[in-house]
PDB file of C-alpha atoms in Angstrom:
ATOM      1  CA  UNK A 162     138.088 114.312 127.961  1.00  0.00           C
ATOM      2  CA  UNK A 163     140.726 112.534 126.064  1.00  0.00           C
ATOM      3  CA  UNK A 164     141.510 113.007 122.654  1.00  0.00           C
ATOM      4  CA  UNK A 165     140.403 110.008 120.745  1.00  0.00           C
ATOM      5  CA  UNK A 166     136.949 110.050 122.634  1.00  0.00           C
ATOM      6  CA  UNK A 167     136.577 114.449 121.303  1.00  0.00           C
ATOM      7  CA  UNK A 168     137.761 113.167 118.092  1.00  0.00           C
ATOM      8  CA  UNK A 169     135.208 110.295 117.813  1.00  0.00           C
ATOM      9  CA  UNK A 170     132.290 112.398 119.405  1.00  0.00           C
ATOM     10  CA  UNK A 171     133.339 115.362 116.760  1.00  0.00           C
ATOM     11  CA  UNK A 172     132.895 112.621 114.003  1.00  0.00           C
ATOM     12  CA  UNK A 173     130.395 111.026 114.411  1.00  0.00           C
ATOM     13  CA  UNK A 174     128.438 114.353 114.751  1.00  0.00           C
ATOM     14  CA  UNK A 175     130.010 115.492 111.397  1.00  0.00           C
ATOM     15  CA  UNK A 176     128.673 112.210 110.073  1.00  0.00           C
ATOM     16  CA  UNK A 177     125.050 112.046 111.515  1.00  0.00           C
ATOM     17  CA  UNK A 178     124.956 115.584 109.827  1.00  0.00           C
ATOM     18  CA  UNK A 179     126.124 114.033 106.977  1.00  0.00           C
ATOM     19  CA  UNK A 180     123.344 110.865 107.370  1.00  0.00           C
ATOM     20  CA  UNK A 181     120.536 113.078 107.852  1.00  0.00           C
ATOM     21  CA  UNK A 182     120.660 115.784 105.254  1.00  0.00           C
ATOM     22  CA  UNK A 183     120.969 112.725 103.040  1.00  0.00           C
ATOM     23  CA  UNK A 184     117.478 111.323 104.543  1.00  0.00           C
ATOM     24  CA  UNK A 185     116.255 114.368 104.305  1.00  0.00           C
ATOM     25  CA  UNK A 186     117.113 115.497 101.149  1.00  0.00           C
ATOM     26  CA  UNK A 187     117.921 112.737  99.085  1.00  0.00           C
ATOM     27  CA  UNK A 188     121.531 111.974  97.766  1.00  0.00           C
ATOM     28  CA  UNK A 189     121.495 115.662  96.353  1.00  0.00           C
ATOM     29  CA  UNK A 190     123.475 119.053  95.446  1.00  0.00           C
ATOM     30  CA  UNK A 191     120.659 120.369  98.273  1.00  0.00           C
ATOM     31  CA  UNK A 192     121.974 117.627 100.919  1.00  0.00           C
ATOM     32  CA  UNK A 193     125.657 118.849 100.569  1.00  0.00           C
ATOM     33  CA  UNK A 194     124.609 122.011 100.972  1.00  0.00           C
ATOM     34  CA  UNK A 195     122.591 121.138 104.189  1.00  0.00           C
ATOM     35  CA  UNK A 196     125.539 119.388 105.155  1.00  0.00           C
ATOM     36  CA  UNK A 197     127.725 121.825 104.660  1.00  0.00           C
ATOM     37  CA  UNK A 198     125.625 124.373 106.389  1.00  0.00           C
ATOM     38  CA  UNK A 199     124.845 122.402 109.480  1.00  0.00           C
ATOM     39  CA  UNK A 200     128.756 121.005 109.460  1.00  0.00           C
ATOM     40  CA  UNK A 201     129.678 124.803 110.062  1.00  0.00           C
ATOM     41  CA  UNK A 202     127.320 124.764 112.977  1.00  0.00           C
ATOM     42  CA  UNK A 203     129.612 121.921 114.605  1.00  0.00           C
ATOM     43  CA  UNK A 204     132.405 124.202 113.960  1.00  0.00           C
ATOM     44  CA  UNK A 205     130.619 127.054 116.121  1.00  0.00           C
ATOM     45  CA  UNK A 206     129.529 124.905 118.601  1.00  0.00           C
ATOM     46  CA  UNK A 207     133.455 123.396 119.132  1.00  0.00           C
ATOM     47  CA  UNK A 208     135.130 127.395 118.664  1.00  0.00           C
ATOM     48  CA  UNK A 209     132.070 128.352 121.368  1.00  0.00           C
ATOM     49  CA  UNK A 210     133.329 126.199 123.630  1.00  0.00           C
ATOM     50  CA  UNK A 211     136.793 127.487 123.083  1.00  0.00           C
ATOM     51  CA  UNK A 212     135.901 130.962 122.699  1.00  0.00           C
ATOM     52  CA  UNK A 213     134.185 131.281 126.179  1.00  0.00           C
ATOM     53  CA  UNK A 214     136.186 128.474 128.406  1.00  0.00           C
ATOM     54  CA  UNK A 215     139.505 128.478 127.478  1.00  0.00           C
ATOM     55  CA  UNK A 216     140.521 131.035 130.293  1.00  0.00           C
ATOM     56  CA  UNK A 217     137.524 130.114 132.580  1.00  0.00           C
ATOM     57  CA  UNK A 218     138.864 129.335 136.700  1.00  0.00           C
ATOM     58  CA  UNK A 219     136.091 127.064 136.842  1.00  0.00           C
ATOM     59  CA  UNK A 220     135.258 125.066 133.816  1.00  0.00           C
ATOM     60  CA  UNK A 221     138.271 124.022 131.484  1.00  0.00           C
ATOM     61  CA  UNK A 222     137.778 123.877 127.632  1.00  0.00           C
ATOM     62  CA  UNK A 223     140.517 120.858 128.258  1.00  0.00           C
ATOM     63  CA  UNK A 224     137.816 118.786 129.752  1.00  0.00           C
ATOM     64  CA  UNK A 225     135.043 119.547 127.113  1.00  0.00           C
ATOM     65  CA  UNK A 226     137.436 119.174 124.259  1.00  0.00           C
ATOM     66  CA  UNK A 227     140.756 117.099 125.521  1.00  0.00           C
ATOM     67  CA  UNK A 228     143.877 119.446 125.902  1.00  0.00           C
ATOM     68  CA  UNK A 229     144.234 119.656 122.020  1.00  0.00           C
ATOM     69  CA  UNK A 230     141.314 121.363 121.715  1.00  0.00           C
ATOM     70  CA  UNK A 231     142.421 123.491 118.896  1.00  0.00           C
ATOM     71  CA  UNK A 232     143.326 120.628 117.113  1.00  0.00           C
ATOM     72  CA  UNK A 233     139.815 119.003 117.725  1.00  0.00           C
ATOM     73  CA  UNK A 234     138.392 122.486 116.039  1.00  0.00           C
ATOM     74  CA  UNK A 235     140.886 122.479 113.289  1.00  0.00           C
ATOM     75  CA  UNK A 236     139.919 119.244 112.148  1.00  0.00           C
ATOM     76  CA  UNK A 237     135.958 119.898 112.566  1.00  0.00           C
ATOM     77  CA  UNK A 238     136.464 123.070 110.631  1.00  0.00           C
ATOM     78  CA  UNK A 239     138.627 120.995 107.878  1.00  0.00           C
ATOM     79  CA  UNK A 240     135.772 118.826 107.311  1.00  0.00           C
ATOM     80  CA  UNK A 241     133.631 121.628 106.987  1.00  0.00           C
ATOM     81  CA  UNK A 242     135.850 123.536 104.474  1.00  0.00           C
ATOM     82  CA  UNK A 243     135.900 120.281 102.563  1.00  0.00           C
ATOM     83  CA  UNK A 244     132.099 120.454 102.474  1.00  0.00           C
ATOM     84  CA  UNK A 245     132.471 123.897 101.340  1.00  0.00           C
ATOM     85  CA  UNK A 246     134.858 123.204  98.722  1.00  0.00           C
ATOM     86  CA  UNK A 247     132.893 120.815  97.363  1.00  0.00           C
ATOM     87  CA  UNK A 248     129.241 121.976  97.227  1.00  0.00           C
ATOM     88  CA  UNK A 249     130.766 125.649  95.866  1.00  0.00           C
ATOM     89  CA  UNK A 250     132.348 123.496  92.572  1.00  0.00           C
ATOM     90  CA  UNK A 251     129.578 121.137  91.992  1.00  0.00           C
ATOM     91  CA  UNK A 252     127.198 123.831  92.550  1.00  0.00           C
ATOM     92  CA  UNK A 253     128.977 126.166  89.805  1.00  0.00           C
ATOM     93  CA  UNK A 254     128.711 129.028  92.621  1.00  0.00           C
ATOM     94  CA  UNK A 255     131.321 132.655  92.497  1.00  0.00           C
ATOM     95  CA  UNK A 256     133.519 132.853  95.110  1.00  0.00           C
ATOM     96  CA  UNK A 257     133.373 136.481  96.267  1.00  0.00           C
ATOM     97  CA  UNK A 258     137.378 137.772  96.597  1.00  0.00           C
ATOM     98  CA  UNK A 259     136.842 140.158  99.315  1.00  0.00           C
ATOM     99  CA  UNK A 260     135.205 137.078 101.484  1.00  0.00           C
ATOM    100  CA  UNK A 261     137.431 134.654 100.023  1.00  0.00           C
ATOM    101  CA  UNK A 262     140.631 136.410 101.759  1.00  0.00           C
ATOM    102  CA  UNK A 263     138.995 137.017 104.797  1.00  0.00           C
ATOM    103  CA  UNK A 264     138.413 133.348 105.288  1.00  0.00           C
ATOM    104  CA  UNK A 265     141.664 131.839 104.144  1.00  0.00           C
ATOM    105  CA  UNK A 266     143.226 134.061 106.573  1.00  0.00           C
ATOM    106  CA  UNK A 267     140.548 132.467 109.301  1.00  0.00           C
ATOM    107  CA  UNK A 268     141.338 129.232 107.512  1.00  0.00           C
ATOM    108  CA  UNK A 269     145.373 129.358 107.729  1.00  0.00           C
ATOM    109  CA  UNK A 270     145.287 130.418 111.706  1.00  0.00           C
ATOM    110  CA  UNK A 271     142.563 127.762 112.630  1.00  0.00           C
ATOM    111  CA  UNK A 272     145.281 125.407 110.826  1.00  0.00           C
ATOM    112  CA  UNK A 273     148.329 126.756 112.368  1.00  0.00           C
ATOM    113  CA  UNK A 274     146.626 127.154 115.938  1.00  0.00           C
ATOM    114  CA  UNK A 275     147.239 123.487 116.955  1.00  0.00           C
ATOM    115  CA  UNK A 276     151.097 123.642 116.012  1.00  0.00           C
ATOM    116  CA  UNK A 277     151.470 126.817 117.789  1.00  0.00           C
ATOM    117  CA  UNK A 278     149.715 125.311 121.146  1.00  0.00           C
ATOM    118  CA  UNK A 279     152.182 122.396 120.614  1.00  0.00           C
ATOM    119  CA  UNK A 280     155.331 124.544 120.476  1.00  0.00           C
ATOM    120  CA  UNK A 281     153.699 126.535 123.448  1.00  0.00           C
ATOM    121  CA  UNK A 282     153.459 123.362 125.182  1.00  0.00           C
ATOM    122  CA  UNK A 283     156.745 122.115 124.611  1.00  0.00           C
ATOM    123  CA  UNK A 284     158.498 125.233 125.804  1.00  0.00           C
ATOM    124  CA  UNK A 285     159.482 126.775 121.913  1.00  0.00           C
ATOM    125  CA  UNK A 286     157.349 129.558 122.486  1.00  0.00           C
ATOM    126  CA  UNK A 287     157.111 132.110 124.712  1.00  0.00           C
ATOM    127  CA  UNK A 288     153.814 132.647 126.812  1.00  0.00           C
ATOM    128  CA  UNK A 289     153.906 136.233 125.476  1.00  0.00           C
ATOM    129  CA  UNK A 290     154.324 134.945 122.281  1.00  0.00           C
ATOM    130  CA  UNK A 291     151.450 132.265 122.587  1.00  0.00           C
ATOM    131  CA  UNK A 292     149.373 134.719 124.322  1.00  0.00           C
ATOM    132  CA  UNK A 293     149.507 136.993 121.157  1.00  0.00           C
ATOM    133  CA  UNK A 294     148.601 134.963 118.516  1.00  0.00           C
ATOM    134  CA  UNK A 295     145.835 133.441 120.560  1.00  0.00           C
ATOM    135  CA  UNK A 296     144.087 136.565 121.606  1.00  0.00           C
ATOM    136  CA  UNK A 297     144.135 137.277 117.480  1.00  0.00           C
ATOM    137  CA  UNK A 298     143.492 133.864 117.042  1.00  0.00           C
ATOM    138  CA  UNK A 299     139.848 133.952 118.946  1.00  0.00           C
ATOM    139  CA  UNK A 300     139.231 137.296 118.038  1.00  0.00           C
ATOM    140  CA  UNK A 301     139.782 137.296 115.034  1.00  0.00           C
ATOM    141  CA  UNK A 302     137.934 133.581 114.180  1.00  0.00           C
ATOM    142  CA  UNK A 303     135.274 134.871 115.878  1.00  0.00           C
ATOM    143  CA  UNK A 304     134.759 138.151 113.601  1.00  0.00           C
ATOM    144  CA  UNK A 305     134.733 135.587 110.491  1.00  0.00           C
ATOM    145  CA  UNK A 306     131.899 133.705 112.025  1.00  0.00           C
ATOM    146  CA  UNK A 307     129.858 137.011 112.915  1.00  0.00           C
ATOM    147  CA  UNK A 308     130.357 138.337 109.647  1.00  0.00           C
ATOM    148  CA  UNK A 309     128.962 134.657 107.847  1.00  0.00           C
ATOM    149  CA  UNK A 310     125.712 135.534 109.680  1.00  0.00           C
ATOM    150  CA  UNK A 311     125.495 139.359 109.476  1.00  0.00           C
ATOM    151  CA  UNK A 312     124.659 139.412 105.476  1.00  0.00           C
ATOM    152  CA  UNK A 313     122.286 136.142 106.057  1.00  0.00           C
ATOM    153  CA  UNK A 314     120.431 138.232 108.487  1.00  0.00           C
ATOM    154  CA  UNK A 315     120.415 141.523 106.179  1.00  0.00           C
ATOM    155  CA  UNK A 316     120.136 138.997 103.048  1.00  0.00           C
ATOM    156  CA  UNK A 317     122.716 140.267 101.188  1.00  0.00           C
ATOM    157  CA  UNK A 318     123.941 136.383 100.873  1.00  0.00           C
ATOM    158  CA  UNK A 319     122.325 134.261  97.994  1.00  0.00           C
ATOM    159  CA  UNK A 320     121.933 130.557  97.892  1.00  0.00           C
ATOM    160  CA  UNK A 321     123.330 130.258 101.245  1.00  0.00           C
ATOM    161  CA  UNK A 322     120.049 127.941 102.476  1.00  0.00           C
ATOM    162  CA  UNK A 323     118.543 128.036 105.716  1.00  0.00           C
ATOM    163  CA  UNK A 324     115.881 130.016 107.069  1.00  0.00           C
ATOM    164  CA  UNK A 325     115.589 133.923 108.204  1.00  0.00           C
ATOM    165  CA  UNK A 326     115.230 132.837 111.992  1.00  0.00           C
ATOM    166  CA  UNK A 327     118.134 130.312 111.760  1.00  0.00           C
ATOM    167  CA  UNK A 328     120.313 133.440 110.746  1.00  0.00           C
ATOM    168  CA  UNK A 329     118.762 134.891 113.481  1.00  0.00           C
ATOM    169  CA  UNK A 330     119.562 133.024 115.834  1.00  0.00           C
ATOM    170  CA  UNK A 331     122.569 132.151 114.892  1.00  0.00           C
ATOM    171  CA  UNK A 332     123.978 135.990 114.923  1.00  0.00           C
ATOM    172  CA  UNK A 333     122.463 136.652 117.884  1.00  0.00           C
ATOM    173  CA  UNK A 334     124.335 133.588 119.632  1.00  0.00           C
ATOM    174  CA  UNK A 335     127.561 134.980 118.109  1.00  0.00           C
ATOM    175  CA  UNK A 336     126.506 138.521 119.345  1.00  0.00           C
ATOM    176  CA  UNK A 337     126.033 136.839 122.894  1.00  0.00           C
ATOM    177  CA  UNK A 338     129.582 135.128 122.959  1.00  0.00           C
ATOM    178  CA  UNK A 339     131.314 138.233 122.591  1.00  0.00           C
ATOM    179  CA  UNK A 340     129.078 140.206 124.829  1.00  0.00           C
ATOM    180  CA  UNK A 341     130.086 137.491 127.895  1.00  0.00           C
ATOM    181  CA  UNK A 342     133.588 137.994 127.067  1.00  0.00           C
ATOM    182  CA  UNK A 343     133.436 141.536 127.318  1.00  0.00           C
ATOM    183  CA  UNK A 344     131.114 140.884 131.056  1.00  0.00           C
ATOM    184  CA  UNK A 345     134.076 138.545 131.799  1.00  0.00           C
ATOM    185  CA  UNK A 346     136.805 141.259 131.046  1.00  0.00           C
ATOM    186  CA  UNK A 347     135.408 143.729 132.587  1.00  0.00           C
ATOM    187  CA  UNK A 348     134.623 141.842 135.406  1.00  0.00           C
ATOM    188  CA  UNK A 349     138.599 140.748 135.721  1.00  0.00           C
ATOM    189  CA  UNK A 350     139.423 144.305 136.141  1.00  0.00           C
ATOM    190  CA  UNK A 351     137.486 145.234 138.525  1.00  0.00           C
TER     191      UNK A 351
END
C-alpha cells in the first residue's frame, strides 16, 4: 500500500471513531473519552500489524501499512495521545507518575521510530544499530500496551470506561501477540 492511501484509511478510521462516539454519546466529556478509548484501539490494531509482520517471509507489514509504517503508527498514536491529553484536562483527572514515565518513554520511541527507519533507510545507520533499537522498540511498545490492559482487567484503573470483557479481550489479544512471536522464534531456531 502506498502511503497517502495508509494515511487516509488511518484517518478516516480515527475520524469515524471520532463521528460515532459523538452519535452515541452526544457532544460530551463521555464521547472524548469513548473516543479516546476506541482511538487507542486503532493504535493496537496498526502496532499489531507491525508487531507480528514486520519480519514475516510471507506477508510484509510494507504492504498492509506502506513502507513507512512506523510513521503511519506514530501518527495514529499522536492522534490518540492528543485525545488523551485532552479528555485527562477537561476531565480534571491525576496523572499517575509512575505510569506517566512509562508512557512518555513509549511515547518518545514511537516518535523517534520513523526518523530512525529513515536514517536506516538512507544508509546513516547501521543494520546492527537499527536492529537494536527496533527489537526495544516492539518490545518494549508492546509491554506499555499489555500493562494499559492488565490493571483494567484486575480493576485497579478508575474512570478508564469500557466494559470488564472489553479488557478482556483486549489483554488476552495482547497476551496472544506475544505468544506467536515467541512460536515464531522458536520456530526460527529450530
Amino acid at each position: 500500500m502506498i502511503f497517502r492511501n495508509a494515511f487516509l484509511l488511518m484517518l478516516i478510521t480515527e475520524v469515524t471513531v471520532a463521528l460515532l462516539a459523538v452519535i452515541n454519546y452526544g457532544a460530551t466529556l463521555e464521547a472524548l473519552q469513548a473516543t479516546t478509548r476506541f482511538s487507542g484501539r486503532v493504535s493496537l490494531a496498526i502496532f499489531s500489524l507491525i508487531f507480528l509482520f514486520q519480519s514475516h517471509r510471507h506477508l510484509k507489514v510494507s504492504s498492509l501499512l506502506s513502507d513507512r509504517y512506523f510513521l503511519i503508527f506514530a501518527i495514529a498514536h499522536g492522534i490518540h495521545l492528543l485525545e488523551l491529553l485532552a479528555y485527562v484536562y477537561l476531565s480534571g483527572n491525576d496523572l499517575i507518575p509512575v505510569r506517566l514515565a512509562g508512557g512518555f518513554l513509549a511515547y518518545l520511541m514511537i516518535f523517534l521510530m520513523p526518523y530512525v527507519q529513515h536514517l536506516f533507510e538512507k544508509n546513516q545507520l547501521s543494520q546492527k544499530h537499527f536492529s537494536t533499537f527496533n527489537l526495544f522498540y516492539l518490545y518494549y511498545v508492546w509491554f506499555i500496551f499489555f500493562m494499559s490492559y492488565l490493571p483494567r482487567v484486575r480493576g485497579t484503573l478508575p474512570n478508564v470506561g469500557g466494559s470488564y470483557s472489553e479488557f478482556v479481550v483486549l489483554l488476552a489479544w495482547v497476551s496472544l501477540m506475544m505468544g506467536i512471536k515467541i512460536s515464531e522464534l522458536l520456530t526460527k531456531r529450530a
